[in-house]
Short mmCIF file of N, CA and C in Angstrom, two decimals:
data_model
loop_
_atom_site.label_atom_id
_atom_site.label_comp_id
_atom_site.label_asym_id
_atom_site.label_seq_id
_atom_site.Cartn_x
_atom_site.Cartn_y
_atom_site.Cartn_z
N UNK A 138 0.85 -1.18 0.00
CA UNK A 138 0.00 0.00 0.00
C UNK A 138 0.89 1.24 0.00
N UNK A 139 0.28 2.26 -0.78
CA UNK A 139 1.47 3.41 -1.08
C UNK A 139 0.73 4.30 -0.06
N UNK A 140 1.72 5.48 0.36
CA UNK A 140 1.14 6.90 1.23
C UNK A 140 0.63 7.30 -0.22
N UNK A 141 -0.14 8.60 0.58
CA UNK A 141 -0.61 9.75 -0.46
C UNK A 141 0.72 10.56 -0.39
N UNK A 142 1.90 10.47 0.13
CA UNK A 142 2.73 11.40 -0.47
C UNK A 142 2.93 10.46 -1.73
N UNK A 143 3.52 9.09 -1.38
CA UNK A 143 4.39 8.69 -2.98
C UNK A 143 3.58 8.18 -3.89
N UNK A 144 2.14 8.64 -3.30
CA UNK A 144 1.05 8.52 -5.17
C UNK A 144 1.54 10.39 -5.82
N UNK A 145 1.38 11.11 -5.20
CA UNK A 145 1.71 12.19 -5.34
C UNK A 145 2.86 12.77 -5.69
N UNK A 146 3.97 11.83 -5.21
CA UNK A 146 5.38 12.01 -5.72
C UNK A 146 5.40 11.60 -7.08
N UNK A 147 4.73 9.97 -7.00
CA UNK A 147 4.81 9.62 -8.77
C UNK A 147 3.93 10.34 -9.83
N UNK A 148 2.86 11.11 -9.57
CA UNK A 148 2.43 11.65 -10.48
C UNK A 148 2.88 13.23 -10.80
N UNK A 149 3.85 13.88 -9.37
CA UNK A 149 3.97 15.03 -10.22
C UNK A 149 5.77 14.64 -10.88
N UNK A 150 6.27 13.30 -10.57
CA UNK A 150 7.55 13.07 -11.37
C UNK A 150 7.00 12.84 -12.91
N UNK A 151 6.13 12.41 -12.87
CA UNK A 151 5.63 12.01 -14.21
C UNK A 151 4.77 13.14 -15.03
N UNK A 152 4.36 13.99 -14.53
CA UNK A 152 3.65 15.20 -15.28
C UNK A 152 5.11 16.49 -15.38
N UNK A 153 5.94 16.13 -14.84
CA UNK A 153 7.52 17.17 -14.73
C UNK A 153 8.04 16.39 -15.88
N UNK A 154 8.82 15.31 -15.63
CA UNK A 154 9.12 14.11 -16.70
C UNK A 154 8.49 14.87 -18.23
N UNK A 155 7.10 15.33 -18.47
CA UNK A 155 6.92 14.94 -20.00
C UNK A 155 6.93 16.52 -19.92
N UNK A 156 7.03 18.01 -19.03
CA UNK A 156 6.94 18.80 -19.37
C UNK A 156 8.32 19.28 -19.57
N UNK A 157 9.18 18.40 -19.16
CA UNK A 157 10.74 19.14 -19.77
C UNK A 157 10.82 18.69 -20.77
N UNK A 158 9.86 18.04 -21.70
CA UNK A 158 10.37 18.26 -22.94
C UNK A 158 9.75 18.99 -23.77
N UNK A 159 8.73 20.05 -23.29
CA UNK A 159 8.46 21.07 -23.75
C UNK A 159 9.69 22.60 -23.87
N UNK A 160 9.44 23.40 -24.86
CA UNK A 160 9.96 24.33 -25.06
C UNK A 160 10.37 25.48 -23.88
N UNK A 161 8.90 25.28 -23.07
CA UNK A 161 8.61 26.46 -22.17
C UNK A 161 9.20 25.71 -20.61
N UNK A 162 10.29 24.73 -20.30
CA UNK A 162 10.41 23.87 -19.67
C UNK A 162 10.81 24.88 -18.47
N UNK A 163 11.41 25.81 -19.30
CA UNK A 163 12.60 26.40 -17.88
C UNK A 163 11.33 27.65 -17.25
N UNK A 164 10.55 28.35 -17.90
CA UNK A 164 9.46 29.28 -17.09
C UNK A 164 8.55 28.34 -16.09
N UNK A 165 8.24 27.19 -16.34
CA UNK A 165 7.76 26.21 -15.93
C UNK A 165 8.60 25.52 -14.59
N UNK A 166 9.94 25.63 -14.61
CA UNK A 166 10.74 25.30 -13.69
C UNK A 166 10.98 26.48 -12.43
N UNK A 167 11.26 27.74 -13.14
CA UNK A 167 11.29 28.69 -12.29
C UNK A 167 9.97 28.83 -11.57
N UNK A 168 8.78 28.86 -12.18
CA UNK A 168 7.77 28.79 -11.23
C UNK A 168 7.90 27.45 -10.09
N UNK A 169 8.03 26.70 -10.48
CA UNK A 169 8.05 25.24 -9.48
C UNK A 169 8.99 25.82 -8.66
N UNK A 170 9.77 26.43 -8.69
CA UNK A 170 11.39 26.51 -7.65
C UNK A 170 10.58 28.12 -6.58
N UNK A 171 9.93 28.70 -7.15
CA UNK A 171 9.20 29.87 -6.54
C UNK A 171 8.16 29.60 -5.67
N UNK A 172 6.71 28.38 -6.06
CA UNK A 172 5.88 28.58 -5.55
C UNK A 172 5.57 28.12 -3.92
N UNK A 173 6.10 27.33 -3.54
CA UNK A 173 5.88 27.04 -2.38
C UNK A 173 6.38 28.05 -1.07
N UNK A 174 7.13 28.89 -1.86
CA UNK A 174 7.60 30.22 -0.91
C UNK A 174 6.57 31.12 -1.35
N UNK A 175 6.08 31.25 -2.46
CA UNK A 175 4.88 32.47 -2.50
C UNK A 175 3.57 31.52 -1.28
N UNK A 176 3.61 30.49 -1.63
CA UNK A 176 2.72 29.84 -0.53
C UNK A 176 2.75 30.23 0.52
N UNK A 177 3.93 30.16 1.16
CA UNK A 177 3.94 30.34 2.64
C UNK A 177 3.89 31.71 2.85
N UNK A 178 4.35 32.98 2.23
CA UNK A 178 4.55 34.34 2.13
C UNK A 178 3.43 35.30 1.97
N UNK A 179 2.17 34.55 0.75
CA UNK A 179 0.91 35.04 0.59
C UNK A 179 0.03 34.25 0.67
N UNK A 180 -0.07 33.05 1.62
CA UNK A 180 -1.07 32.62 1.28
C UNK A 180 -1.75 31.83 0.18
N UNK A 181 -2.08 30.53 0.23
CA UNK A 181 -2.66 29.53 -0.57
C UNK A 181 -3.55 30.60 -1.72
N UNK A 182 -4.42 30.93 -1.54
CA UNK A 182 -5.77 31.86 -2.29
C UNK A 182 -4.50 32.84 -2.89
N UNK A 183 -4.03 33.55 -2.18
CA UNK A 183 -3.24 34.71 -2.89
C UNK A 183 -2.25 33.84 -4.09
N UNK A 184 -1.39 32.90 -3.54
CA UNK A 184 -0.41 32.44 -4.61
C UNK A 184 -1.17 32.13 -5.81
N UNK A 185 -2.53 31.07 -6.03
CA UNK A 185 -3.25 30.29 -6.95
C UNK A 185 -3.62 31.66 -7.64
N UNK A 186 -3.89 32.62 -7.14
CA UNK A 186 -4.88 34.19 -7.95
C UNK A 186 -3.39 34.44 -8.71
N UNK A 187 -2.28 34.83 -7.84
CA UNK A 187 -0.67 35.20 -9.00
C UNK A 187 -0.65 34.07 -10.02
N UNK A 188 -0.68 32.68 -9.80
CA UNK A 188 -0.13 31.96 -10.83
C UNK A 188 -1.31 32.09 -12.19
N UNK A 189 -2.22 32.22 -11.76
CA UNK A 189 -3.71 32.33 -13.04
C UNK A 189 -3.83 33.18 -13.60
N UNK A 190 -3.06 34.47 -12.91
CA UNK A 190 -3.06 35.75 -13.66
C UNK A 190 -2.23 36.18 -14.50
N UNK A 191 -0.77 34.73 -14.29
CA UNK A 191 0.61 35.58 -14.92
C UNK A 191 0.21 35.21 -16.42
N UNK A 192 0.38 35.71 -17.49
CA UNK A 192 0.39 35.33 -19.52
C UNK A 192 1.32 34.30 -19.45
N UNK A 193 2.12 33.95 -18.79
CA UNK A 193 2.91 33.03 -18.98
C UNK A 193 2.12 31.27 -19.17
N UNK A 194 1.99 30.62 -20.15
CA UNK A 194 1.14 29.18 -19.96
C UNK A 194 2.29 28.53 -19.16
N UNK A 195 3.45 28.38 -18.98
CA UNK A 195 3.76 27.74 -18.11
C UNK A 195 3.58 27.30 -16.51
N UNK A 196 3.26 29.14 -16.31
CA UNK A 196 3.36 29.27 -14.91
C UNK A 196 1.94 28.72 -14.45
N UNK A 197 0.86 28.88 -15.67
CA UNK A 197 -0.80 28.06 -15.85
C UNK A 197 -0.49 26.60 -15.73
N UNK A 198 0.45 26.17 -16.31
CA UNK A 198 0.68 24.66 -16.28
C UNK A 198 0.94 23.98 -15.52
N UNK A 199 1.56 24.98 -14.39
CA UNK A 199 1.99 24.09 -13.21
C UNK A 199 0.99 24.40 -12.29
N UNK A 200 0.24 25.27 -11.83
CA UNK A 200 -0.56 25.41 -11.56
C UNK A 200 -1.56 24.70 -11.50
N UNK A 201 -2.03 24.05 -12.75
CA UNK A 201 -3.57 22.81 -13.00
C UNK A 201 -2.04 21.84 -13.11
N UNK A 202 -1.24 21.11 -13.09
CA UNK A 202 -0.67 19.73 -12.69
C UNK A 202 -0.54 19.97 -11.54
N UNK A 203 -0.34 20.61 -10.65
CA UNK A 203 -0.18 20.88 -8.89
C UNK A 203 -2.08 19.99 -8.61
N UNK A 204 -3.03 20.90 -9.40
CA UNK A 204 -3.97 20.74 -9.04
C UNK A 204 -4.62 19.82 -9.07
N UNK A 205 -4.43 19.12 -10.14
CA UNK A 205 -4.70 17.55 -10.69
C UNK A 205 -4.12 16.59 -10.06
N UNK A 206 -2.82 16.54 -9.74
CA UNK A 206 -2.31 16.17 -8.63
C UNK A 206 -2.79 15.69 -7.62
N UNK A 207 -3.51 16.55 -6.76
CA UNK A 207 -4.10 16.78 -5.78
C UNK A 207 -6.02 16.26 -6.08
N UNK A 208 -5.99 16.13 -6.90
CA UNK A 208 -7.34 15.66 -7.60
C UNK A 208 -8.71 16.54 -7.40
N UNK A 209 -7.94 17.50 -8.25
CA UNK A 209 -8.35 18.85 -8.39
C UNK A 209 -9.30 18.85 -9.88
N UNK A 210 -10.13 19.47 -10.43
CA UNK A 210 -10.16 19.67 -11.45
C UNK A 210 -8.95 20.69 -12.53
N UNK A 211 -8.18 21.28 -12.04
CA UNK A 211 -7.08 22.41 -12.57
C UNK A 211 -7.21 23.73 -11.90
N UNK A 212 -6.49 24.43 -12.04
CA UNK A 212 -6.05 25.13 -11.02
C UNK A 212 -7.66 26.23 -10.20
N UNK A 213 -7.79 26.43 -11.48
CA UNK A 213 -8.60 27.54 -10.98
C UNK A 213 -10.18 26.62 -9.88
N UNK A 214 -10.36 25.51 -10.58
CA UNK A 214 -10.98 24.34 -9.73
C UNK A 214 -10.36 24.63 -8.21
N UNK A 215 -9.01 24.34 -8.12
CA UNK A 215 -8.42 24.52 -6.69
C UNK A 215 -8.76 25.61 -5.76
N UNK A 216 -8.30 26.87 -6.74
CA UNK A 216 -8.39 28.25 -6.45
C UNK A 216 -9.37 28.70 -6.10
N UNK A 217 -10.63 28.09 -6.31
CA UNK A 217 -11.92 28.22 -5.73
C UNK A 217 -12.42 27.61 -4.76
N UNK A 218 -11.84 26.51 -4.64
CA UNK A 218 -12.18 25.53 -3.26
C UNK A 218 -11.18 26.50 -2.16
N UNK A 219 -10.34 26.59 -2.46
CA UNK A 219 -9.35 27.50 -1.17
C UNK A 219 -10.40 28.53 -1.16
N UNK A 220 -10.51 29.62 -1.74
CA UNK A 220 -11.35 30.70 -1.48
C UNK A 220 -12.88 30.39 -0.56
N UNK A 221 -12.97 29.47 -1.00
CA UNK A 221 -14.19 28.59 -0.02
C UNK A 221 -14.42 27.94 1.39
N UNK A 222 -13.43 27.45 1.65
CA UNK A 222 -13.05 26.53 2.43
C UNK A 222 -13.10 27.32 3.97
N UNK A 223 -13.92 26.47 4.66
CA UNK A 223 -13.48 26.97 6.18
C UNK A 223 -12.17 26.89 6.62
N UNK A 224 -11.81 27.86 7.72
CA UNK A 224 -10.63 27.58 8.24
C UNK A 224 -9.76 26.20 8.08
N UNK A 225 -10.37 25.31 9.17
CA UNK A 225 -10.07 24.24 9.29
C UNK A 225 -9.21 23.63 7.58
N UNK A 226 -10.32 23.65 6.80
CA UNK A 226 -10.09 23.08 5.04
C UNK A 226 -9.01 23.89 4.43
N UNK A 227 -8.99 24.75 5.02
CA UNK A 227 -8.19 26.12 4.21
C UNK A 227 -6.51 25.42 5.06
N UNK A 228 -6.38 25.11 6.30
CA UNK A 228 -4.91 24.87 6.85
C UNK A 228 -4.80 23.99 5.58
N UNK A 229 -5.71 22.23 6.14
CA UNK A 229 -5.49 21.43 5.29
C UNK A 229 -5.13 21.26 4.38
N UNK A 230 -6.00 22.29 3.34
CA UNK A 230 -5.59 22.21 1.96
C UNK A 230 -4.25 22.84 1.63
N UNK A 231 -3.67 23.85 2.22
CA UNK A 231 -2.49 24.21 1.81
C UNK A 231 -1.34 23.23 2.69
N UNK A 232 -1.28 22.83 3.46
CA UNK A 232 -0.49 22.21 3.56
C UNK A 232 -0.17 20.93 2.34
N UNK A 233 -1.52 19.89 1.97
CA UNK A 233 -1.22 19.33 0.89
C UNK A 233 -0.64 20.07 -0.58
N UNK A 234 -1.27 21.22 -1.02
CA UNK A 234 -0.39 22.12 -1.62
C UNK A 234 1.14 22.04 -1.41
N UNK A 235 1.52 22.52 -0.03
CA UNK A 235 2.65 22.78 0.09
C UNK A 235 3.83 20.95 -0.19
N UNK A 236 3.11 20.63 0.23
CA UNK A 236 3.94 18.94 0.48
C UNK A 236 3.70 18.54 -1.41
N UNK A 237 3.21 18.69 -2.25
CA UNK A 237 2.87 18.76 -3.28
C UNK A 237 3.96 19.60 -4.29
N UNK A 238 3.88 20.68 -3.99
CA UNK A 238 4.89 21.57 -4.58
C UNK A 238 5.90 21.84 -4.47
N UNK A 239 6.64 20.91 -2.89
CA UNK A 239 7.82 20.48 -2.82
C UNK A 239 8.42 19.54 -3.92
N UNK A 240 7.15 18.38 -3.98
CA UNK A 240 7.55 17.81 -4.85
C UNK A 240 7.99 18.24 -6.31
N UNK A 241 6.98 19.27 -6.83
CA UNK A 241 7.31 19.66 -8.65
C UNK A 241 8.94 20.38 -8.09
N UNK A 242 9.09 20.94 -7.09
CA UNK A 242 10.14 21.76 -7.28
C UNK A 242 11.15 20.70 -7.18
N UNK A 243 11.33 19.68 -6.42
CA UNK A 243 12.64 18.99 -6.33
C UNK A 243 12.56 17.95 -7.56
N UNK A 244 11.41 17.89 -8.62
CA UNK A 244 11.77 16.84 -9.46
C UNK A 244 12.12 17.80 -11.06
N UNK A 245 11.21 19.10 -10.73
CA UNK A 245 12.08 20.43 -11.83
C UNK A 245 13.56 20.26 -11.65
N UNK A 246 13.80 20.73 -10.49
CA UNK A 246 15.46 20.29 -10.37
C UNK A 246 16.51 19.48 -11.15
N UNK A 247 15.52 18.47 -10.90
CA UNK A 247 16.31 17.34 -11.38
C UNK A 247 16.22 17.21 -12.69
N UNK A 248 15.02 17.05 -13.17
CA UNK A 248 14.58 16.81 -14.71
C UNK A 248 14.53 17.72 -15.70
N UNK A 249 15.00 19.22 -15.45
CA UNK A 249 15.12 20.25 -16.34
C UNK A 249 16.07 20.60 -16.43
N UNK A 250 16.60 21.01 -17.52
CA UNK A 250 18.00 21.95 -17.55
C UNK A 250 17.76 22.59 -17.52
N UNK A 251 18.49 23.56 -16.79
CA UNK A 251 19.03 25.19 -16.90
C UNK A 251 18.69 25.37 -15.73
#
């Protein structure tokens, strides 16, 4: 039987995995290496509103794979349940966020150049 971290580990190694071989790999990386500090700095609701707003599709991309992840419908799906959520749901949910987005950032690391 697996934790929900290492179902979660293997699916955001595997949604990182096929996005470094996209073009836009490295805007996509820099966001992963950023977000879990905008997390803790502004807030779950505040970070999900920056990443949906930036023109960048990368920084959109990681955003709905964070969210899907998490078995989300995509980001803005997420971004609305946080905005919703009682207290209590609101710790919860960002902490899985956060344990989540550790992950894209340490497997960007690894699996992207530059």
């Amino acid at each position: 039987m697996r934790t929900r971290s290492q179902t979660w580990a293997q699916d955001a190694y595997e949604r990182v995995k096929e996005r470094a071989k996209r073009g836009d790999a490295r805007e996509y990386k820099d966001m992963a290496l950023k977000f879990p500090v905008l997390v803790r700095q502004a807030g779950l609701s505040q970070a999900l509103a920056f990443v949906d707003s930036r023109d960048k599709e990368a920084h959109k991309a990681l955003g709905d794979d964070l969210a899907r992840t998490l078995g989300h419908g995509g980001l803005r799906d997420l971004a609305e349940k946080a905005r919703k959520a009682e207290l209590l749901q609101y710790l919860r949910l960002t902490r899985e966020v956060l344990v989540v987005a550790e992950w894209y950032k340490r497997f960007a690391q690894a699996l992207i150049e530059g």
